[in-house]
Structure formats: structure tokens, C-alpha cells
Coordinates of C-alpha atoms and ligand atoms in Angstrom, one line a residue:
M11 CA 25.9 27.6 -38.1
I12 CA 26.9 29.8 -35.1
R13 CA 26.8 28.2 -31.7
A14 CA 27.2 29.8 -28.3
A15 CA 30.2 28.2 -26.6
I16 CA 31.2 28.3 -22.9
T17 CA 34.9 29.3 -23.2
G18 CA 35.5 30.0 -19.6
V19 CA 33.9 29.6 -16.1
S20 CA 34.8 30.9 -12.7
S21 CA 33.1 31.3 -9.3
Y22 CA 33.3 32.9 -5.9
V23 CA 32.0 32.0 -2.5
P24 CA 32.4 34.2 0.6
E25 CA 35.0 33.4 3.2
K26 CA 32.7 32.9 6.1
V27 CA 31.6 29.3 6.6
L28 CA 28.4 28.4 8.6
T29 CA 28.5 24.8 9.6
N30 CA 25.6 22.6 10.7
F31 CA 27.2 22.7 14.2
D32 CA 27.0 26.5 14.1
L33 CA 23.3 26.3 13.2
E34 CA 22.7 23.9 16.1
K35 CA 23.5 26.9 18.4
M36 CA 21.0 29.1 16.5
V37 CA 17.9 27.0 16.0
D38 CA 16.5 23.7 17.2
T39 CA 18.3 21.4 14.7
N40 CA 21.2 19.1 14.5
D41 CA 24.0 18.0 12.1
E42 CA 22.6 14.4 11.8
W43 CA 19.1 15.7 10.7
I44 CA 20.5 18.2 8.2
V45 CA 23.0 15.7 6.7
S46 CA 20.5 12.9 6.4
R47 CA 17.6 15.0 5.1
T48 CA 19.6 17.3 2.7
G49 CA 23.2 16.2 2.3
I50 CA 24.4 19.7 3.5
R51 CA 27.3 20.0 6.0
E52 CA 28.2 23.7 5.6
R53 CA 27.5 26.8 3.5
H54 CA 29.3 30.1 2.8
I55 CA 27.7 33.3 4.1
A56 CA 28.4 36.8 2.7
A57 CA 30.2 39.3 4.9
E58 CA 28.3 42.3 6.2
N59 CA 27.9 44.8 3.4
E60 CA 28.8 42.1 0.8
A61 CA 25.9 42.1 -1.7
S62 CA 25.2 40.1 -4.9
S63 CA 27.0 42.5 -7.2
D64 CA 30.2 42.2 -5.0
M65 CA 30.2 38.4 -5.3
A66 CA 29.4 38.5 -9.0
V67 CA 32.3 41.0 -9.6
K68 CA 34.7 38.6 -7.8
A69 CA 33.7 35.7 -10.0
I70 CA 33.7 37.8 -13.2
E71 CA 37.1 39.4 -12.5
K72 CA 38.6 35.9 -12.0
L73 CA 36.9 34.8 -15.2
L74 CA 38.3 37.7 -17.2
K75 CA 41.8 37.0 -15.8
E76 CA 41.7 33.3 -16.5
T77 CA 40.4 33.8 -20.1
G78 CA 42.6 36.8 -20.9
T79 CA 39.6 38.9 -21.7
A80 CA 39.4 42.7 -21.2
A81 CA 36.3 44.0 -19.5
T82 CA 36.0 46.5 -22.4
E83 CA 35.5 43.5 -24.8
I84 CA 32.3 42.4 -23.0
E85 CA 29.1 43.3 -24.9
A86 CA 26.5 42.1 -22.5
I87 CA 26.1 41.0 -18.9
I88 CA 23.1 38.9 -18.0
V89 CA 22.5 38.3 -14.2
A90 CA 20.3 35.6 -12.9
T91 CA 19.4 36.4 -9.3
V92 CA 16.5 36.6 -6.8
T93 CA 18.6 38.7 -4.4
P94 CA 19.6 41.8 -6.4
D95 CA 21.4 44.5 -4.5
M96 CA 18.3 46.6 -4.9
M97 CA 14.9 46.4 -6.5
F98 CA 16.3 48.7 -9.2
P99 CA 18.6 49.6 -10.9
S100 CA 19.6 46.1 -12.1
T101 CA 22.5 44.3 -10.5
A102 CA 23.9 44.0 -14.1
A103 CA 24.2 47.8 -14.2
L104 CA 26.1 47.8 -10.9
I105 CA 28.4 45.0 -12.1
Q106 CA 29.0 46.8 -15.5
E107 CA 30.3 49.9 -13.6
K108 CA 32.4 48.0 -11.1
I109 CA 34.3 45.9 -13.7
G110 CA 34.6 48.8 -16.2
A111 CA 32.7 47.0 -19.0
N112 CA 32.1 50.3 -20.8
R113 CA 30.8 48.8 -24.0
A114 CA 28.3 46.4 -22.3
W115 CA 24.6 46.5 -21.9
G116 CA 22.8 44.0 -19.6
Y117 CA 19.9 43.1 -17.4
D118 CA 18.8 40.9 -14.5
L119 CA 16.5 37.9 -14.9
S120 CA 14.5 36.3 -12.1
G121 CA 14.3 32.5 -12.5
A122 CA 15.1 31.5 -9.0
C123 CA 17.0 28.2 -8.9
S124 CA 16.5 27.8 -12.7
G125 CA 17.7 31.3 -13.3
F126 CA 21.2 30.4 -14.6
L127 CA 19.6 28.1 -17.3
F128 CA 17.2 30.9 -18.3
A129 CA 20.0 33.4 -18.5
L130 CA 22.2 31.0 -20.5
K131 CA 19.3 30.7 -23.0
S132 CA 19.3 34.5 -23.2
G133 CA 23.0 34.6 -23.7
R134 CA 22.9 31.9 -26.3
S135 CA 20.4 33.9 -28.3
L136 CA 22.5 37.1 -28.1
I137 CA 25.6 35.1 -29.4
E138 CA 23.5 33.5 -32.2
T139 CA 22.3 36.9 -33.3
G140 CA 25.7 38.6 -33.5
H141 CA 27.2 39.4 -30.0
K142 CA 30.8 38.2 -29.6
K143 CA 31.3 38.2 -25.9
V144 CA 28.6 37.8 -23.3
I145 CA 28.9 37.1 -19.6
V146 CA 26.2 35.1 -17.9
V147 CA 26.3 35.1 -14.1
G148 CA 24.3 33.3 -11.5
V149 CA 24.5 34.9 -8.1
D150 CA 22.5 34.9 -4.9
T151 CA 22.9 36.2 -1.4
M152 CA 20.3 34.0 0.2
S153 CA 21.5 34.9 3.7
A154 CA 19.9 38.3 3.1
I155 CA 16.4 36.8 2.9
L156 CA 16.7 33.9 5.3
D157 CA 15.0 33.8 8.7
Y158 CA 17.7 32.4 11.0
T159 CA 14.9 31.5 13.5
D160 CA 13.1 29.3 11.0
R161 CA 14.8 25.8 11.0
N162 CA 12.7 24.7 8.0
T163 CA 14.5 27.1 5.6
C164 CA 17.7 28.6 7.2
I165 CA 19.6 25.4 7.1
L166 CA 19.1 24.9 3.3
F167 CA 20.7 27.9 1.6
G168 CA 24.1 29.5 1.2
D169 CA 25.7 32.4 -0.8
G170 CA 27.8 32.4 -3.9
A171 CA 28.3 33.4 -7.5
G172 CA 29.4 31.7 -10.7
A173 CA 30.0 33.2 -14.2
V174 CA 30.6 31.9 -17.7
L175 CA 32.0 33.6 -20.8
L176 CA 30.0 32.9 -24.0
E177 CA 31.5 33.3 -27.4
P178 CA 30.5 32.2 -30.9
T179 CA 31.9 29.1 -32.5
E180 CA 31.3 27.3 -35.8
D181 CA 32.9 24.1 -34.6
E182 CA 30.2 21.5 -33.9
N183 CA 32.4 19.9 -31.3
F184 CA 31.6 22.7 -28.9
G185 CA 28.7 24.9 -27.7
I186 CA 25.2 24.8 -26.4
I187 CA 23.2 22.2 -28.3
D188 CA 19.7 22.5 -26.9
E189 CA 17.6 23.3 -23.9
I190 CA 14.1 22.8 -22.6
L191 CA 12.8 25.4 -20.1
R192 CA 9.5 25.5 -18.3
V193 CA 7.5 27.6 -15.9
D194 CA 4.3 26.7 -13.9
G195 CA 2.9 29.5 -11.8
T196 CA 0.6 27.2 -9.9
G197 CA 3.7 26.7 -7.6
A198 CA 4.1 30.4 -6.9
E199 CA 3.1 30.2 -3.2
A200 CA 5.0 26.9 -2.4
L201 CA 8.3 28.9 -2.4
F202 CA 8.2 32.6 -2.2
Q203 CA 9.0 35.9 -0.4
R204 CA 5.6 37.3 0.6
A205 CA 6.4 41.0 0.9
G206 CA 8.6 43.7 -0.5
G207 CA 7.2 43.7 -4.0
S208 CA 4.2 45.7 -5.4
R209 CA 1.7 43.2 -4.1
R210 CA 2.7 43.8 -0.5
P211 CA 5.1 46.8 -0.3
A212 CA 7.4 46.9 2.7
S213 CA 5.7 48.3 5.9
H214 CA 6.2 48.0 9.6
E215 CA 3.5 45.4 9.5
T216 CA 5.2 43.2 6.9
V217 CA 8.5 43.5 8.7
D218 CA 6.9 42.5 12.1
A219 CA 5.2 39.5 10.4
R220 CA 8.7 38.4 9.0
E221 CA 7.3 38.5 5.5
H222 CA 10.5 39.5 3.8
F223 CA 12.0 36.1 4.5
I224 CA 11.8 33.0 2.4
Y225 CA 8.7 30.8 2.9
Q226 CA 8.8 27.2 1.6
D227 CA 6.4 24.3 1.7
G228 CA 9.3 21.8 1.5
K229 CA 7.4 18.6 0.9
T230 CA 5.4 20.0 -2.0
V231 CA 8.5 21.4 -3.7
F232 CA 10.4 18.2 -3.0
K233 CA 7.9 16.1 -4.9
R234 CA 7.8 18.3 -8.0
A235 CA 11.6 18.9 -8.0
S236 CA 12.5 15.2 -8.0
T237 CA 10.1 14.3 -10.8
D238 CA 10.3 17.3 -13.1
M239 CA 14.1 17.7 -13.0
A240 CA 14.5 14.0 -14.0
N241 CA 11.8 14.2 -16.7
V242 CA 13.1 17.3 -18.4
S243 CA 16.7 15.9 -18.4
L244 CA 15.5 12.8 -20.1
E245 CA 13.4 14.8 -22.5
V246 CA 16.3 16.9 -23.7
L247 CA 18.6 13.8 -24.1
E248 CA 15.9 12.0 -26.1
K249 CA 15.1 15.0 -28.3
N250 CA 18.8 15.2 -29.2
H251 CA 19.4 11.4 -29.6
V252 CA 22.0 11.4 -26.8
K253 CA 22.4 8.4 -24.5
G254 CA 22.8 9.0 -20.8
E255 CA 26.0 7.0 -20.8
D256 CA 27.6 9.4 -23.3
V257 CA 27.2 12.4 -21.0
G258 CA 30.5 13.4 -19.4
I259 CA 28.9 15.1 -16.4
F260 CA 25.4 15.8 -15.2
I261 CA 25.3 19.0 -13.1
P262 CA 21.9 19.2 -11.4
H263 CA 20.8 22.2 -9.2
Q264 CA 21.9 21.5 -5.6
A265 CA 18.9 21.9 -3.4
N266 CA 18.8 18.5 -1.7
K267 CA 21.0 15.4 -2.1
R268 CA 17.9 13.2 -2.0
I269 CA 16.3 15.2 -4.9
I270 CA 19.6 14.8 -6.9
D271 CA 19.8 11.0 -6.1
V272 CA 16.2 10.5 -7.4
A273 CA 16.7 12.6 -10.5
A274 CA 20.0 11.0 -11.3
R275 CA 18.6 7.5 -10.8
K276 CA 15.5 8.2 -12.9
A277 CA 17.6 9.7 -15.7
G278 CA 19.9 6.7 -15.5
F279 CA 23.3 8.3 -14.6
R280 CA 26.1 6.4 -12.8
E281 CA 27.3 8.0 -9.6
D282 CA 30.6 9.2 -11.2
Q283 CA 28.6 11.1 -13.8
V284 CA 26.9 13.3 -11.3
L285 CA 28.3 16.5 -9.7
L286 CA 27.5 16.7 -6.0
N287 CA 28.9 19.6 -4.0
I288 CA 25.8 20.5 -1.8
D289 CA 27.7 19.3 1.3
K290 CA 30.1 22.4 0.9
Y291 CA 27.7 25.1 -0.3
G292 CA 24.1 24.3 0.4
N293 CA 21.6 25.7 -2.1
T294 CA 23.1 28.8 -3.6
T295 CA 20.0 29.3 -5.9
A296 CA 21.1 30.7 -9.3
A297 CA 24.8 30.0 -8.5
T298 CA 24.7 26.2 -8.0
I299 CA 25.2 25.2 -11.7
P300 CA 28.1 27.6 -12.6
L301 CA 29.7 26.7 -9.2
G302 CA 29.4 23.0 -10.2
L303 CA 30.8 23.6 -13.7
D304 CA 33.7 25.6 -12.3
E305 CA 34.5 22.7 -9.9
V306 CA 34.5 19.9 -12.6
V307 CA 36.5 22.0 -15.0
K308 CA 39.2 23.0 -12.4
E309 CA 39.4 19.5 -11.1
G310 CA 39.9 18.2 -14.7
R311 CA 36.8 16.0 -14.4
I312 CA 35.7 17.2 -17.9
K313 CA 37.7 18.4 -20.9
A314 CA 36.8 20.6 -23.8
G315 CA 34.3 18.8 -26.1
D316 CA 32.7 16.6 -23.4
L317 CA 28.9 16.5 -23.2
V318 CA 27.5 18.3 -20.2
L319 CA 23.9 18.2 -19.0
F320 CA 22.6 20.9 -16.7
A321 CA 19.2 20.5 -14.9
A322 CA 17.4 22.8 -12.4
F323 CA 14.2 23.2 -10.6
G324 CA 13.1 26.2 -8.5
A325 CA 10.5 28.7 -7.3
G326 CA 7.8 29.7 -9.8
Y327 CA 7.8 26.8 -10.4
T328 CA 10.6 27.1 -12.9
W329 CA 12.6 24.2 -14.3
G330 CA 14.7 23.1 -17.3
S331 CA 17.7 21.2 -18.7
T332 CA 20.5 22.3 -21.0
L333 CA 22.7 20.1 -23.2
L334 CA 26.1 21.3 -24.4
R335 CA 29.6 20.5 -25.3
Y336 CA 32.0 22.3 -23.0
G337 CA 34.7 24.6 -24.5
P338 CA 36.8 25.4 -26.5
E339 CA 38.5 26.8 -23.4
K340 CA 40.1 30.2 -23.7
K341 CA 43.3 30.5 -21.6
A342 CA 45.1 33.7 -20.7
Ligands
COA403 N1 16.1 20.3 12.0 C1 15.4 19.4 12.7 N2 14.1 19.1 12.4 C2 13.6 19.8 11.4 C3 14.2 20.7 10.6 C4 15.6 21.0 11.0 N3 16.3 21.9 10.4 N4 13.4 21.2 9.7 C5 12.3 20.6 9.8 N5 12.3 19.7 10.9 C6 11.3 18.8 11.4 C7 9.9 19.3 11.0 O1 9.5 20.2 11.9 C8 9.2 18.0 11.0 O2 8.8 17.7 12.4 P1 7.4 17.1 12.8 O3 7.4 15.8 12.1 O4 7.5 17.0 14.2 O5 6.4 18.1 12.3 C9 10.2 16.9 10.6 O6 11.5 17.5 10.8 C10 10.0 16.5 9.2 O7 9.9 17.7 8.4 P2 9.7 17.6 6.9 O8 9.4 19.0 6.3 O9 8.7 16.5 6.6 O10 11.1 17.1 6.3 P3 11.5 16.6 4.9 O11 12.0 15.3 5.0 O12 10.4 16.9 3.9 O13 12.7 17.6 4.6 C11 13.3 19.6 3.4 C12 12.5 19.0 4.6 C13 13.0 21.1 3.4 C14 14.7 19.3 3.6 C15 12.7 19.0 2.1 O14 11.4 19.0 2.1 C16 13.3 19.6 0.9 O15 14.4 19.6 0.6 N6 12.4 20.2 0.1 C17 12.6 20.8 -1.2 C18 13.7 21.8 -1.1 C19 14.0 22.4 -2.4 O16 14.2 21.8 -3.4 N7 13.9 23.7 -2.4 C20 14.3 24.6 -3.4 C21 14.0 24.2 -4.8 S1 15.1 25.2 -5.5

């Protein structure tokens, strides 16, 4: 049986760092509030004129170099993002041109904070049906849609990109084993960007009303995120007869440390099994999971063949969990 294996991972965050102390000078907030309510200390912010495709290209170019892969070998590029460079064409098309992947096709996919898991499922399906090399990238330039006068949202998010290379394997010790993915549109207005789409096209009025920025009902999202992320993680483990203690690393979406603590506790993980890097990056939306995977791989916290569990929850609502065995790593 052909399985889709993650044979490499890389990431990129912009150079500019925005700390809680910087935010204290911009809105009525303070470091103590942000750290105790969210776990975030700083986040990276894209440079002027740095868009999602630029960050994705940086992560992908590193990935190609590290795995010794030529851009011309890539057959598909799937981009999870809610902050594409433009409404159309797709960010995948822009990335294809910039990296010179002249044999690739590709598309964008909008799954918000669960976007990377949705894109991974798409990539898995392409590999299982005959593609040999697929890039899945999670990227978001949240700073482009944040209202830096709204303390409820601007402290939460950061910018970044993470990419994985998927290749086929017949070795059962590696590859994506299973995933459970969900969507529930009753949450659509708990976390959204009111204007700029076909429902409310951009106009002077929508800009004046600040409707192109993120709106979030934090408490409502918090409740759903902490229960659903834990439940779906347990569900995928049980379905595949895997015990929590056998998971090498649990990489949950990084939206709020308190949500992660609740989810990890409910799912029964020890502290050392849980990836936590929200302090450095904030919520980078579709990028949090590949950023986390890159961190644990580069730090040697996991090795090829280890069980990895991803979990995410985000706008939509969307949520899900993916179980896999990391590797085999491809080295240049
Ligand atoms: N600094 C200081 N005070 C702030 C603040 C800030 N940055 N943001 C909000 N506050 C205030 C509120 O105005 C409120 O004041 P009030 O009691 O006088 O009205 C108080 O702090 C409590 O606000 P509340 O919204 O109840 O805080 P909270 O504990 O729910 O934390 C979030 C807010 C946003 C951190 C939290 O709800 C959350 O993380 N939600 C889910 C986020 C998420 O997962 N989003 C994306 C999914 S991908």
C-alpha cells in the first residue's frame, strides 16, 4: 500500500519581532495580561511589501535545499492560507513561478487555523493516487488583516510559513496513517473578516468601518477550541488503537497556551510530549503546525519513524487531527 510520507520540513518567519512591550505602546495592554491569558511573549511581523508568497518561497527554498530536491521535480503545490497575496490568482501560482517549479500544478485552500491539516489531506490523496513529489505549505501574513488599535485581536497573531515535502513510501514505519477533519459553519461569525469578499465587496464604507480586519468573539471560540481539539485527537488515536503514551510528539495549533494545556490534559499527554512555541510566534494560523514540526525535527526531539499527532481548531469552525509516522528523512 502506498502511503504519503513527510520526507522533509522547513519554515520561515520574518526578521521583525513585535514584543508584548512594543504592543504596550500601541494599545491599552500589558505584558503580564498577554502572557497570563495567552502564553505569547512575542511574534514575527512581515516586512513592508513581504506577502504570503514571499514567506512561503523562503520556507520552500530551504526545504528543497535541505532535501536535495530540484524545483522542477515538484508535481504539485498546495497552499493553506487565509491571507493570499491577492483574491486571485492563487498564491500557489505565484509560488510556482517564483521557485521555478515548471512541472507543477497547484491551488490554495482556505481552512484557517486548520488549513495545514486540510492541505495535508489533499497532498496525501495526490500521493496515494500517483503523484511523486508534493509540497504542502501553511502560510499566513496575519499582520495584513489585524487592527492594531483592537487589543482583543492584535496581540494574538503573528506571521510565518512552514512547508513539508510529501513523497510515496511502501514502508509501514513511515507516513500519514489517518486523519479526522471537521467543519461546522455555525461558527462562521465567531471569527471572521467581515468585508472584502462577494458578500460585502470593498468600499469606502467598509474601509471606514474597519471591516477588513479580523473580528473574533474570543470566549466563544476558546470554549469550542479547547473541547473539540482534545476530542478529535482522542478520536483519531482510539480509531487507530494508539495509546497517548506511544505518541512521540503532540503538535497542537498554537492559538492560546491555555487551550493547548486543556487539550493536552484531556487527551492525556505528558508535558514533554507537547510542542509549545506560542511564546515566540503567537498564532500564525496555517503555519503553526509546520513551524512546530520543523522545530522538533531540527532540535532532534523526534526521529524518523516516531508517531506524531497534529491537532488544530480554527475559523469556520474547522478542526481536525492527523496521525502519522515522521520520515523517512531525505537529506541533501
Ligand atoms: N490586554 C488587556 N486587557 C484585555 C486585552 C488585552 N490585550 N484584551 C482583552 N482585554 C480585556 C477585555 O476587554 C476584558 O475586559 P473587561 O472584563 O473589562 O470587559 C478582559 O480583558 C477579559 O477579556 P476576555 O475576552 O474575557 O479574556 P479571555 O480570558 O477570554 O481571553 C482571548 C481573551 C482572546 C485571549 C481568549 O478568549 C482566546 O484565546 N480565545 C480563543 C482564541 C483562539 O483560539 N482563536 C483562534 C482559533 S484559531
